mmCIF file of C-alpha atoms in Angstrom:
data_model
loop_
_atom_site.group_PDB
_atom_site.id
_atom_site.type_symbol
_atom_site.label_atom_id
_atom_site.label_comp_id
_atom_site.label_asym_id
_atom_site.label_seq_id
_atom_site.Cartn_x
_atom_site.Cartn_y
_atom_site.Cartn_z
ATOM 1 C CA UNK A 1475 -48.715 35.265 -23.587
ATOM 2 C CA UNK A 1476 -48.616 32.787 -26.273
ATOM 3 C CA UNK A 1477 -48.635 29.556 -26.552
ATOM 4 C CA UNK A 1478 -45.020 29.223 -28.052
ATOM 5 C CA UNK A 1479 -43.901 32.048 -25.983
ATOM 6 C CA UNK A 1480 -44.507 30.930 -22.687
ATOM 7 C CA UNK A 1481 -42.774 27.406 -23.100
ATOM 8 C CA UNK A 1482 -40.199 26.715 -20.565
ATOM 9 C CA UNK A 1483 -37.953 23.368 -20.377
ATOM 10 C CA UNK A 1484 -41.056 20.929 -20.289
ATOM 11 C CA UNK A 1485 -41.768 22.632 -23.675
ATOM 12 C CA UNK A 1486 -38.115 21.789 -25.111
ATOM 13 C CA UNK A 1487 -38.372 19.061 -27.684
ATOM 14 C CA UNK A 1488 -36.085 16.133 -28.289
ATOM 15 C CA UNK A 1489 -34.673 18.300 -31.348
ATOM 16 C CA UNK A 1490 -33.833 21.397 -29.483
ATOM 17 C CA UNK A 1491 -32.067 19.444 -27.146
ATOM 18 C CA UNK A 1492 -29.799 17.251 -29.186
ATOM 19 C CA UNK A 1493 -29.150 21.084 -31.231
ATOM 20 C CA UNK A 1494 -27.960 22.629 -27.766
ATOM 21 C CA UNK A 1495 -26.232 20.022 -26.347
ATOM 22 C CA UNK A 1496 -22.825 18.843 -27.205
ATOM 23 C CA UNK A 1497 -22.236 15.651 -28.741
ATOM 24 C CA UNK A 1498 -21.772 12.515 -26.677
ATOM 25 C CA UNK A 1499 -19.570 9.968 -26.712
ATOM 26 C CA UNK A 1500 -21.311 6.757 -28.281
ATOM 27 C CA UNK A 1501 -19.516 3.731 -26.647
ATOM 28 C CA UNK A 1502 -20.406 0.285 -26.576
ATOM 29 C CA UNK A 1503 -23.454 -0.692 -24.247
ATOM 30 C CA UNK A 1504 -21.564 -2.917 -21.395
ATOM 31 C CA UNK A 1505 -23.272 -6.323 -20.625
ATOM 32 C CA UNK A 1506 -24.828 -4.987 -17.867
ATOM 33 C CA UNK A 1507 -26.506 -2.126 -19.798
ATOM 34 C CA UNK A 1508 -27.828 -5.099 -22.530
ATOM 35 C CA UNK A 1509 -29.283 -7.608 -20.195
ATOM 36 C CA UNK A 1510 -31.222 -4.817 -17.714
ATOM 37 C CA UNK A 1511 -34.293 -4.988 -19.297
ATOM 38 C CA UNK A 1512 -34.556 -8.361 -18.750
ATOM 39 C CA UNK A 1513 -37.169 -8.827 -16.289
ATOM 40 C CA UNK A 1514 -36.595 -12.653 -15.544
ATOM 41 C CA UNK A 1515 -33.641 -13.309 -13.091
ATOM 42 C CA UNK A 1516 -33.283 -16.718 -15.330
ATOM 43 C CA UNK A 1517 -33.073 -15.493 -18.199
ATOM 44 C CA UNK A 1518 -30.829 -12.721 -17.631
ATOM 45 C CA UNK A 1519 -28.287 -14.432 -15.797
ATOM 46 C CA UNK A 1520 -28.180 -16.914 -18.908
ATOM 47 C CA UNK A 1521 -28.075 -13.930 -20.990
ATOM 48 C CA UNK A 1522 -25.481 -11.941 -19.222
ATOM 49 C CA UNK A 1523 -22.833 -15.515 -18.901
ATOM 50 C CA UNK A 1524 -23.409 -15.908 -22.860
ATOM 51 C CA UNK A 1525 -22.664 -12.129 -23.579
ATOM 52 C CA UNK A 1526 -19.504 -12.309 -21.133
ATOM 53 C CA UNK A 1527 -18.675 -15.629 -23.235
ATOM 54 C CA UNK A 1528 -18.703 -13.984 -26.509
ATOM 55 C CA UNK A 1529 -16.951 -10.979 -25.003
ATOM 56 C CA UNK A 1530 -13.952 -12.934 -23.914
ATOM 57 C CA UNK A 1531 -13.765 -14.753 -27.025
ATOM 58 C CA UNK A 1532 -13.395 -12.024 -29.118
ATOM 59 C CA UNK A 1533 -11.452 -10.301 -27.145
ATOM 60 C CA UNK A 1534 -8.608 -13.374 -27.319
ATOM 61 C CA UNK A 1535 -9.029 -13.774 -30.842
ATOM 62 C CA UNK A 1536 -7.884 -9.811 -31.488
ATOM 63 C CA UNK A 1537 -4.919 -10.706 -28.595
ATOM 64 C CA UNK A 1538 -3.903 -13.756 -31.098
ATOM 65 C CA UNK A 1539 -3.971 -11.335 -34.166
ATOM 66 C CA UNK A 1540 -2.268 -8.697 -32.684
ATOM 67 C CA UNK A 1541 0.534 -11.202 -31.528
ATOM 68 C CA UNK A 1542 0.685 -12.260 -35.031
ATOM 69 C CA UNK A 1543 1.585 -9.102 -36.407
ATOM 70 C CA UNK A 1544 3.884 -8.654 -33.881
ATOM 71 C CA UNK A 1545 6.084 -11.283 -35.108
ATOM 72 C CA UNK A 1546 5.625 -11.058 -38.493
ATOM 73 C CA UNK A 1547 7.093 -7.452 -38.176
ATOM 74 C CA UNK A 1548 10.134 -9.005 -35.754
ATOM 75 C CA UNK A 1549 10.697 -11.681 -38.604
ATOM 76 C CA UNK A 1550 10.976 -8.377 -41.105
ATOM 77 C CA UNK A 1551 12.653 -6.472 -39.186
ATOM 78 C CA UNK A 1552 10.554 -3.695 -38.580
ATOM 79 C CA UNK A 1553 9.561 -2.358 -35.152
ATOM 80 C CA UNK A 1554 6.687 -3.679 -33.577
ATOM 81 C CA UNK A 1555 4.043 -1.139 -32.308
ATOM 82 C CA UNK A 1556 3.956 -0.235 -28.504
ATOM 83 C CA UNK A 1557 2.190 -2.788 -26.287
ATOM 84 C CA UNK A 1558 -0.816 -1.341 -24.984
ATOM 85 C CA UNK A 1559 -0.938 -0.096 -21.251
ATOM 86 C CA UNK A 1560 -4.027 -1.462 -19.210
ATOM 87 C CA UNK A 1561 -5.998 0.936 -17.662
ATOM 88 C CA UNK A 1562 -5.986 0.748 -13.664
ATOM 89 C CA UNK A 1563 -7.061 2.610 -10.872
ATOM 90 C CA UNK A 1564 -3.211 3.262 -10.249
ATOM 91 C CA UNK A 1565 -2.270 4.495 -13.836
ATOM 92 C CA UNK A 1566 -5.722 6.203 -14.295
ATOM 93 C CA UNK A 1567 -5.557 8.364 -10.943
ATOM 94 C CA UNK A 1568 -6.409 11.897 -10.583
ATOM 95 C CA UNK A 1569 -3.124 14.118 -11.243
ATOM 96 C CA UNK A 1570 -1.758 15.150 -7.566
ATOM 97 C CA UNK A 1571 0.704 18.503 -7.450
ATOM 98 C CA UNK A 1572 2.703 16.966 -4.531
ATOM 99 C CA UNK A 1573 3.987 14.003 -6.617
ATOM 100 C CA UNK A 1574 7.730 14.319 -6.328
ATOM 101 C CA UNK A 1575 10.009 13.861 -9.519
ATOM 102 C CA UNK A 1576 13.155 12.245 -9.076
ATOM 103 C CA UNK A 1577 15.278 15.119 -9.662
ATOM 104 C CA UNK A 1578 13.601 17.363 -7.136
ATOM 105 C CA UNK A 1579 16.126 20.219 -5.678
ATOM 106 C CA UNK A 1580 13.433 21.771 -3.925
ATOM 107 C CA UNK A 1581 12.434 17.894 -1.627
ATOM 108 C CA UNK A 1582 15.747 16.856 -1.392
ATOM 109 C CA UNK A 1583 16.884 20.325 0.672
ATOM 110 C CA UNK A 1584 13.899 20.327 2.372
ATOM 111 C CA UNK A 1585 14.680 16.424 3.281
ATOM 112 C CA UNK A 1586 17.880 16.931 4.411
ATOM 113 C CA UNK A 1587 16.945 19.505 7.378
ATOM 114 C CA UNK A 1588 13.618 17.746 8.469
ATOM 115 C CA UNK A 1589 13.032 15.442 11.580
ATOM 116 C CA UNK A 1590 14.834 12.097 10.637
ATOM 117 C CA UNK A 1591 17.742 13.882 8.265
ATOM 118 C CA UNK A 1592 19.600 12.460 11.257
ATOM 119 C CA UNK A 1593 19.231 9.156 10.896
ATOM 120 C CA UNK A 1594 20.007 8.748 6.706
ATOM 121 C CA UNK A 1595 22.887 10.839 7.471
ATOM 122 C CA UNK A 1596 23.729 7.737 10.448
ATOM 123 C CA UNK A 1597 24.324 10.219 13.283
ATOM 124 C CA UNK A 1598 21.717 8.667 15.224
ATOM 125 C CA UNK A 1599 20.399 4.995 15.124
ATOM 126 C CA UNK A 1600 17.420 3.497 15.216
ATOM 127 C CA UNK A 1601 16.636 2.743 19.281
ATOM 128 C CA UNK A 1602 12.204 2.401 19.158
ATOM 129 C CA UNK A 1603 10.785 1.863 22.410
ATOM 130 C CA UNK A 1604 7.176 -0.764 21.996
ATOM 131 C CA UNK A 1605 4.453 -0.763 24.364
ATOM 132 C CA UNK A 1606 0.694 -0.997 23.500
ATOM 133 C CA UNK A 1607 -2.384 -0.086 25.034
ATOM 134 C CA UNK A 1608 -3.973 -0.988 28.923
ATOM 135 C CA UNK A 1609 -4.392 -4.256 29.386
ATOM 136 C CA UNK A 1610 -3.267 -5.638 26.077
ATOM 137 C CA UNK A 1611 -4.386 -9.655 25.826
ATOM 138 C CA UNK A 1612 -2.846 -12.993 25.056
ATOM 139 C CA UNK A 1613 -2.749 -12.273 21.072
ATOM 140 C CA UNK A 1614 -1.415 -8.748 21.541
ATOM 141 C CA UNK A 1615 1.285 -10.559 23.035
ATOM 142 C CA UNK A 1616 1.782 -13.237 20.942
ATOM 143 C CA UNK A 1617 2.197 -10.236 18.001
ATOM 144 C CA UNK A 1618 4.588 -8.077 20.022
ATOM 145 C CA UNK A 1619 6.894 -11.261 19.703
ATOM 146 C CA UNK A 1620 6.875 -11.143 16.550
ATOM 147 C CA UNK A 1621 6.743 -7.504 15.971
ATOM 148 C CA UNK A 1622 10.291 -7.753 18.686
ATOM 149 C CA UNK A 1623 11.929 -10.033 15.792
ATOM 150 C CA UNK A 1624 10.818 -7.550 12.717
ATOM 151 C CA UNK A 1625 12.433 -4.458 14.621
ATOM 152 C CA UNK A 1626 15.756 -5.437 15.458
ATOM 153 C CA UNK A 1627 16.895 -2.170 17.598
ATOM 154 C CA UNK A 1628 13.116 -2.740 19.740
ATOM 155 C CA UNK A 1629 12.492 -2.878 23.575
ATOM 156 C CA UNK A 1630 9.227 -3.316 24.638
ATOM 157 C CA UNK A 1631 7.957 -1.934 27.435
ATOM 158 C CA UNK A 1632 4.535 -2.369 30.035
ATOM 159 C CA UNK A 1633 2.032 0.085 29.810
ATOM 160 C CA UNK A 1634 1.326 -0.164 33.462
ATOM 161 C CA UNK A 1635 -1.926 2.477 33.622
ATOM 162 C CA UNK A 1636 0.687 4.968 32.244
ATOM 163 C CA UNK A 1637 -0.600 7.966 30.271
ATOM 164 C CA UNK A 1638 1.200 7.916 26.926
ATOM 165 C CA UNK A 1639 2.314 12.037 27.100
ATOM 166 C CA UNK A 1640 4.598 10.307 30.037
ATOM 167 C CA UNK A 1641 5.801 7.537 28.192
ATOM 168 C CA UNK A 1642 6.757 9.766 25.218
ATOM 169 C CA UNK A 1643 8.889 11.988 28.120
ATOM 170 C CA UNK A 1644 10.143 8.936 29.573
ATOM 171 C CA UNK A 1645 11.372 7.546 25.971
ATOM 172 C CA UNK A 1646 13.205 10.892 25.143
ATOM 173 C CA UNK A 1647 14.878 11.444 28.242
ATOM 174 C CA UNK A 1648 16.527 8.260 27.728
ATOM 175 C CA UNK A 1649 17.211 9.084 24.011
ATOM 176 C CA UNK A 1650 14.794 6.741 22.323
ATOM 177 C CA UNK A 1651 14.299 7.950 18.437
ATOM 178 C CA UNK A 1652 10.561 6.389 18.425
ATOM 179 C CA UNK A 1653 7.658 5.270 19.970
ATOM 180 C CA UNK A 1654 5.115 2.654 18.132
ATOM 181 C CA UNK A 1655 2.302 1.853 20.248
ATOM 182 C CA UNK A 1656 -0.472 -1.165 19.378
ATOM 183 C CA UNK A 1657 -4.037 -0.616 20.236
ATOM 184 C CA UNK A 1658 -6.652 -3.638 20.574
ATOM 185 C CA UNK A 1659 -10.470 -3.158 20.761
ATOM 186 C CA UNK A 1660 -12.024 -6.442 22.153
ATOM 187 C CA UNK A 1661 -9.301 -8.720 21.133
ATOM 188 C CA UNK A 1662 -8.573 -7.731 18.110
ATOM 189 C CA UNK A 1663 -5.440 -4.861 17.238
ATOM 190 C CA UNK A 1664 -6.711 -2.396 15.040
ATOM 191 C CA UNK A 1665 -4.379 0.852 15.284
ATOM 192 C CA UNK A 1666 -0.983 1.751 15.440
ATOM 193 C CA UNK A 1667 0.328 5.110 16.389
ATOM 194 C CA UNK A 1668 4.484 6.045 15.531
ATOM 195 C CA UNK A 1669 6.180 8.979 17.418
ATOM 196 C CA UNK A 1670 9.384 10.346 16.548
ATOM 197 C CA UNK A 1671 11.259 11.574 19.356
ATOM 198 C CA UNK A 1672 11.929 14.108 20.354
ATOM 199 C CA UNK A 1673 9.986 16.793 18.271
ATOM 200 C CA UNK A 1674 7.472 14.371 16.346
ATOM 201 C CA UNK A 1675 6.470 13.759 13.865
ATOM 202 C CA UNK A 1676 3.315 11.865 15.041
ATOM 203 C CA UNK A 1677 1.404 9.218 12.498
ATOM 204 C CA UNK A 1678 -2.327 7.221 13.215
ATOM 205 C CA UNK A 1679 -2.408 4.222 11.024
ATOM 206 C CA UNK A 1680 -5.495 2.164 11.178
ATOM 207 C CA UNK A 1681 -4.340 -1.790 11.204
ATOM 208 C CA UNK A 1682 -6.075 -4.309 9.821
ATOM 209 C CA UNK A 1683 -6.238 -8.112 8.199
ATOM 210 C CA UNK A 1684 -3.764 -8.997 10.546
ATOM 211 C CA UNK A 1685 -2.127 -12.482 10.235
ATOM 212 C CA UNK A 1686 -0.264 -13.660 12.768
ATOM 213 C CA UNK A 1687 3.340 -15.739 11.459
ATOM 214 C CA UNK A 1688 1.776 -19.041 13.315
ATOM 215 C CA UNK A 1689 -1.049 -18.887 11.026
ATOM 216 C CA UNK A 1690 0.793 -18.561 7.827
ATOM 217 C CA UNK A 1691 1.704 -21.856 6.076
ATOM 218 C CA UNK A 1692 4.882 -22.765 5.296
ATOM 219 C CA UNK A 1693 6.100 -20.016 7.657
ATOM 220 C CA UNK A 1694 9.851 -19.813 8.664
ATOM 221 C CA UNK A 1695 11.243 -17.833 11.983
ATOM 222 C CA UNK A 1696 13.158 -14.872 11.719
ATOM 223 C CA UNK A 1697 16.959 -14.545 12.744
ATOM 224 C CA UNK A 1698 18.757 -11.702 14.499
ATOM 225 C CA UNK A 1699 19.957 -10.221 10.923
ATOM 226 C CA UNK A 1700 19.335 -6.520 10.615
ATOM 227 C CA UNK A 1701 16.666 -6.741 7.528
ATOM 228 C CA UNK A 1702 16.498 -4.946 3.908
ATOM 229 C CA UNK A 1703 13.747 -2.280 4.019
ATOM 230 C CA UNK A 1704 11.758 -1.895 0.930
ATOM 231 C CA UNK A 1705 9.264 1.009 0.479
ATOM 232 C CA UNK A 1706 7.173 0.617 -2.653
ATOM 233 C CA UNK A 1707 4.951 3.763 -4.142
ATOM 234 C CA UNK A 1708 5.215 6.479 -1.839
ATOM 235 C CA UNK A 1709 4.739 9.101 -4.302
ATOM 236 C CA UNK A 1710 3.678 12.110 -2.965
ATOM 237 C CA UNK A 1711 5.139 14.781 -0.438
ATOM 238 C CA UNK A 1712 2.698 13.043 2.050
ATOM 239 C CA UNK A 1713 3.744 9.641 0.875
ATOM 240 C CA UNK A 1714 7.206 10.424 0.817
ATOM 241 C CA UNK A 1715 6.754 11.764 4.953
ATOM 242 C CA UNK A 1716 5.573 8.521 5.825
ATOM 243 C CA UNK A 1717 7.880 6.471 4.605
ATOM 244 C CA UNK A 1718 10.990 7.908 5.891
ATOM 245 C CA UNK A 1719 9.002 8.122 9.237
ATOM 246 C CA UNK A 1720 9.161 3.999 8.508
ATOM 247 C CA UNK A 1721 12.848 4.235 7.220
ATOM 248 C CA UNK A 1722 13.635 5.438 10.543
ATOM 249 C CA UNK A 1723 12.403 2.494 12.112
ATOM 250 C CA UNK A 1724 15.192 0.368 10.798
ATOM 251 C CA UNK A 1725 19.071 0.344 10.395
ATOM 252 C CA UNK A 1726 20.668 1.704 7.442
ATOM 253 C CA UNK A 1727 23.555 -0.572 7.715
ATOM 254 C CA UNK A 1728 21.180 -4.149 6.847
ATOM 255 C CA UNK A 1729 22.916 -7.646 6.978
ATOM 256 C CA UNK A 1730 22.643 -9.534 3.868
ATOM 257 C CA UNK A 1731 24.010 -12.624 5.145
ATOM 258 C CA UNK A 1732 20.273 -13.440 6.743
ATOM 259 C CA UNK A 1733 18.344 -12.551 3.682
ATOM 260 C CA UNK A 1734 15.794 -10.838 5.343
ATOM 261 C CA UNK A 1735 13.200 -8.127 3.638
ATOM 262 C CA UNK A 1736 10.725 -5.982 5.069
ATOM 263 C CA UNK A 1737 8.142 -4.453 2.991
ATOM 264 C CA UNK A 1738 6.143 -1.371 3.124
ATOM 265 C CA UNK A 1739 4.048 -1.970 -0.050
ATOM 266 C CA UNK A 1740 1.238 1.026 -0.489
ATOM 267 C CA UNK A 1741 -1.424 0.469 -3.086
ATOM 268 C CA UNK A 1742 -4.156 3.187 -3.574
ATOM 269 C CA UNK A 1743 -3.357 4.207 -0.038
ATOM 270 C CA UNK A 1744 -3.327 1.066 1.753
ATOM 271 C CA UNK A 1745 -0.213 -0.077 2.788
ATOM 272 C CA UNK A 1746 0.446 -3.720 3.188
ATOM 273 C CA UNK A 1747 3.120 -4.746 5.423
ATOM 274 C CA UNK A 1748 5.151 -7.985 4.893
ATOM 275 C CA UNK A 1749 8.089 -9.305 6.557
ATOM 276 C CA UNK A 1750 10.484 -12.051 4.095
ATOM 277 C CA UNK A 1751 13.588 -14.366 4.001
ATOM 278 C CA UNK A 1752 14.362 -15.194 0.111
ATOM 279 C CA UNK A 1753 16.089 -18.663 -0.656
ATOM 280 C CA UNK A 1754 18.649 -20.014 -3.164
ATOM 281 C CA UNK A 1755 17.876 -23.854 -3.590
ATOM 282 C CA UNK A 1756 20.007 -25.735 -6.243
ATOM 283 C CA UNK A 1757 18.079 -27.862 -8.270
ATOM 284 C CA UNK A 1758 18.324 -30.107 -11.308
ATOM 285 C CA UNK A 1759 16.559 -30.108 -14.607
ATOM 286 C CA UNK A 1760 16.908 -32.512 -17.473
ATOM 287 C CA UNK A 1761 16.199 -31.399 -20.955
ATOM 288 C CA UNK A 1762 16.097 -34.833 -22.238
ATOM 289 C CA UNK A 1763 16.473 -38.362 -21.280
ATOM 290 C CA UNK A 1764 20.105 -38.941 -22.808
ATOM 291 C CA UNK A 1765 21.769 -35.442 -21.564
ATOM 292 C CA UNK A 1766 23.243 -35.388 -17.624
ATOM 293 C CA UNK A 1767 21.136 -33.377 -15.238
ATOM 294 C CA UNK A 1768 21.870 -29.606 -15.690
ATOM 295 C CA UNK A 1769 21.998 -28.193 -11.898
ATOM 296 C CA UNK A 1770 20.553 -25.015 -11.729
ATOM 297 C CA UNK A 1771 19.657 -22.373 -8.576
ATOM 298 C CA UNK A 1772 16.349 -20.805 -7.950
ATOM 299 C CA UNK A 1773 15.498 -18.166 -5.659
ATOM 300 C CA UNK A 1774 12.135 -18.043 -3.767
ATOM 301 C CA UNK A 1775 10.477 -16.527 -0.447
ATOM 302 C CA UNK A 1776 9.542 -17.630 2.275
ATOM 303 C CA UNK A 1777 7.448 -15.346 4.430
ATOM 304 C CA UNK A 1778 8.054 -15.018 8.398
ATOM 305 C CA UNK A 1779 5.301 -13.085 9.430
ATOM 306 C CA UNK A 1780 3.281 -11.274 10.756
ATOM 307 C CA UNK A 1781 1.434 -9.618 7.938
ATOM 308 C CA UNK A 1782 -1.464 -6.865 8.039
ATOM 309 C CA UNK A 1783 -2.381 -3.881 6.312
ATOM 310 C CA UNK A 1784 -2.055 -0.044 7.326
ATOM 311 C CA UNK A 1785 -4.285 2.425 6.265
ATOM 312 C CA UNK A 1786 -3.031 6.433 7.344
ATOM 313 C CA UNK A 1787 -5.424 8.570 9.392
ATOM 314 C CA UNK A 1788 -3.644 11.731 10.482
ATOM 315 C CA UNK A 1789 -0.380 13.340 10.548
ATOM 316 C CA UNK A 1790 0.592 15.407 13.734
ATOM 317 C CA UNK A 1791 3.541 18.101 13.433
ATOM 318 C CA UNK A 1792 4.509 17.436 17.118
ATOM 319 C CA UNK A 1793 4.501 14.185 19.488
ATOM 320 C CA UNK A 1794 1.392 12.720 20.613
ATOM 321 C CA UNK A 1795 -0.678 15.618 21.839
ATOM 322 C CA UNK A 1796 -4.718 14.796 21.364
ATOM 323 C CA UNK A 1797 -6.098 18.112 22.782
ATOM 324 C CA UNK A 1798 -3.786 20.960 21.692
ATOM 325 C CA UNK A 1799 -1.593 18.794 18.751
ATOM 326 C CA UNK A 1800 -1.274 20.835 15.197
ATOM 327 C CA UNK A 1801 -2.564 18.294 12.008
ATOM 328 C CA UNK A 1802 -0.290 18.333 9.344
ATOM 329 C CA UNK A 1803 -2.818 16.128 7.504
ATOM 330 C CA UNK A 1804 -6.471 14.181 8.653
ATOM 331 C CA UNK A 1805 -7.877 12.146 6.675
ATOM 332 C CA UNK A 1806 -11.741 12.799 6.317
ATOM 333 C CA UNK A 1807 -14.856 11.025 4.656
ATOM 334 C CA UNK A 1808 -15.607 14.168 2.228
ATOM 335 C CA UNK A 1809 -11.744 13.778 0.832
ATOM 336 C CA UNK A 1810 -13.140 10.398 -1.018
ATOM 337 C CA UNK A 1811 -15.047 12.093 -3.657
ATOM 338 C CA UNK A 1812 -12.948 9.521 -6.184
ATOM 339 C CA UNK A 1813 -11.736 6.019 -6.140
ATOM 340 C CA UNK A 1814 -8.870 7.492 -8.782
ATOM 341 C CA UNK A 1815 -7.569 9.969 -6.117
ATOM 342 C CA UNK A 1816 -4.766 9.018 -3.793
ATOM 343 C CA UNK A 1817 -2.848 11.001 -0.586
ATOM 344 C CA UNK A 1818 0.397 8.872 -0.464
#
């Protein structure tokens, strides 16, 4: 065989490549890519903040011209162009089939015959029954108190060595519409499991970066107001599941007299809980020394506590059943093959 003949991919040149392949994208080296052949730690560090510098000075002088233009065409009166969209994580994300459109026939019948089309239609109120795992300690405590205050239609109730299949019976036969149970591992509460009664649904959140409303500064102490309920991003079929299974939690009838929000924020999947009383203060503000005080009034928050963060591990169709319980969803380590793709 010949010389020429025989040659395989080690015998491709540089030219036959660049003929066969398609052409690539030529972008701008980052900083990173620049200073990586610098073999001195010193000197790349020094070359890398100078780069950045030069980077971000540029980069305000085209913001200044752009702004310029901007008004020059408002002064004109032509139409200024479109303000450019950042790219993010959340606006980049990988396109999901079960995002729900506002004007959704199909979700909204579906909605109104699932598990809690009973409570947005008010035929049955909120009545959630708290206990937590065995044994709980002295700061599982201390956050049941405050969890008491964030659920106003709450009773908590011992564990006392019972199995939970028992406790779920026990809530439902005395017409409880959930269970949350807490769960601590060595001090410090990490999960939180929601059963709708009677027929489920059941959710596993995994809790974390909890902060307990003692620890906040500037904290304030919640009242006996039913509270707002605010639900932010819940997208998706999934997402959409999860936070009526929260809506359910609360009364739909809220008392705005006490100014008190709680807030079921998710953000690439995590959802961060936070629990608020906003506040009008009247204050003054002079616009010069010889004109009388102008009284104006500003609102602001003030948070109550506790705060942590939620992050959902499975979805069961029934109540809590760990052996022979049917998964609507599980979350599982091969389903984060992107940081752009999101469940909720």
């Amino acid at each position: 065989m010949g010389r020429d003949g025989g040659r395989g991919k080690r015998g491709t040149t540089r030219e036959d490549a660049e003929e066969n392949d398609e052409p690539r994208s030529r972008e701008a080296p980052s900083i990173g890519d620049q200073t990586s052949g610098i073999k001195n730690k010193l000197a790349r560090s020094e070359m890398y903040a100078k780069l950045r510098h030069k980077a971000q000075k540029t980069k305000k002088m085209e913001k200044k011209k752009r702004q310029k233009v901007e008004e020059a065409m408002v002064k004109d009166g032509l139409e200024p162009p479109p303000k450019r969209v950042p790219k993010t994580i959340e606006s980049t994300r990988e396109k999901d089939e079960t995002m729900v459109q506002p004007d959704d026939e199909e979700v909204e019948v579906d909605e109104d015959d699932d598990e809690f089309a009973e409570h947005f239609k008010n035929i049955r109120p909120p009545k959630v029954l708290i206990t937590t795992c065995y044994k709980p300690s002295k700061v599982m405590y201390t956050f049941l108190s405050e969890m008491l205050e964030v659920f106003p239609a709450a009773q908590y109730y011992k564990r006392a060595g019972y199995p939970l299949k028992k406790i779920v019976k026990f809530a439902a036969a005395r017409e409880y519409t959930d269970v949350v149970v807490f769960n601590e591992d060595r001090k410090s509460i990490n999960a939180m499991l929601v059963i709708h009664l009677p027929d489920g649904p059941t959710a596993r959140f995994r809790l974390s970066n909890l902060k307990l409303g003692k620890d906040i500064k500037g904290h304030g102490r919640a009242t006996e107001h039913k509270p707002e309920l605010i639900l932010n991003n819940f997208g998706t079929r999934l997402g959409r599941r999860v936070g009526r299974m929260f809506a359910s939690l609360f009364c739909q009838d809220p008392n705005f007299r006490g100014r008190r929000v709680i807030t079921f924020h998710n953000q690439r999947d995590y959802i961060f809980f936070r629990h608020h009383r906003y506040i009008f203060e009247e204050k003054s503000k002079r616009s010069s020394t010889k004109e009388a005080a102008k009284k104006m009034v500003q609102a602001r928050l003030q948070e109550l506590g506790p705060r942590f963060t939620l992050k959902l591990e499975a979805v069961q169709k029934s109540t809590f059943d760990s052996k022979e319980g049917e998964f609507e969803w599980v979350h599982k380590k091969d389903m984060d093959t992107s940081r752009r793709r999101f469940f909720l």
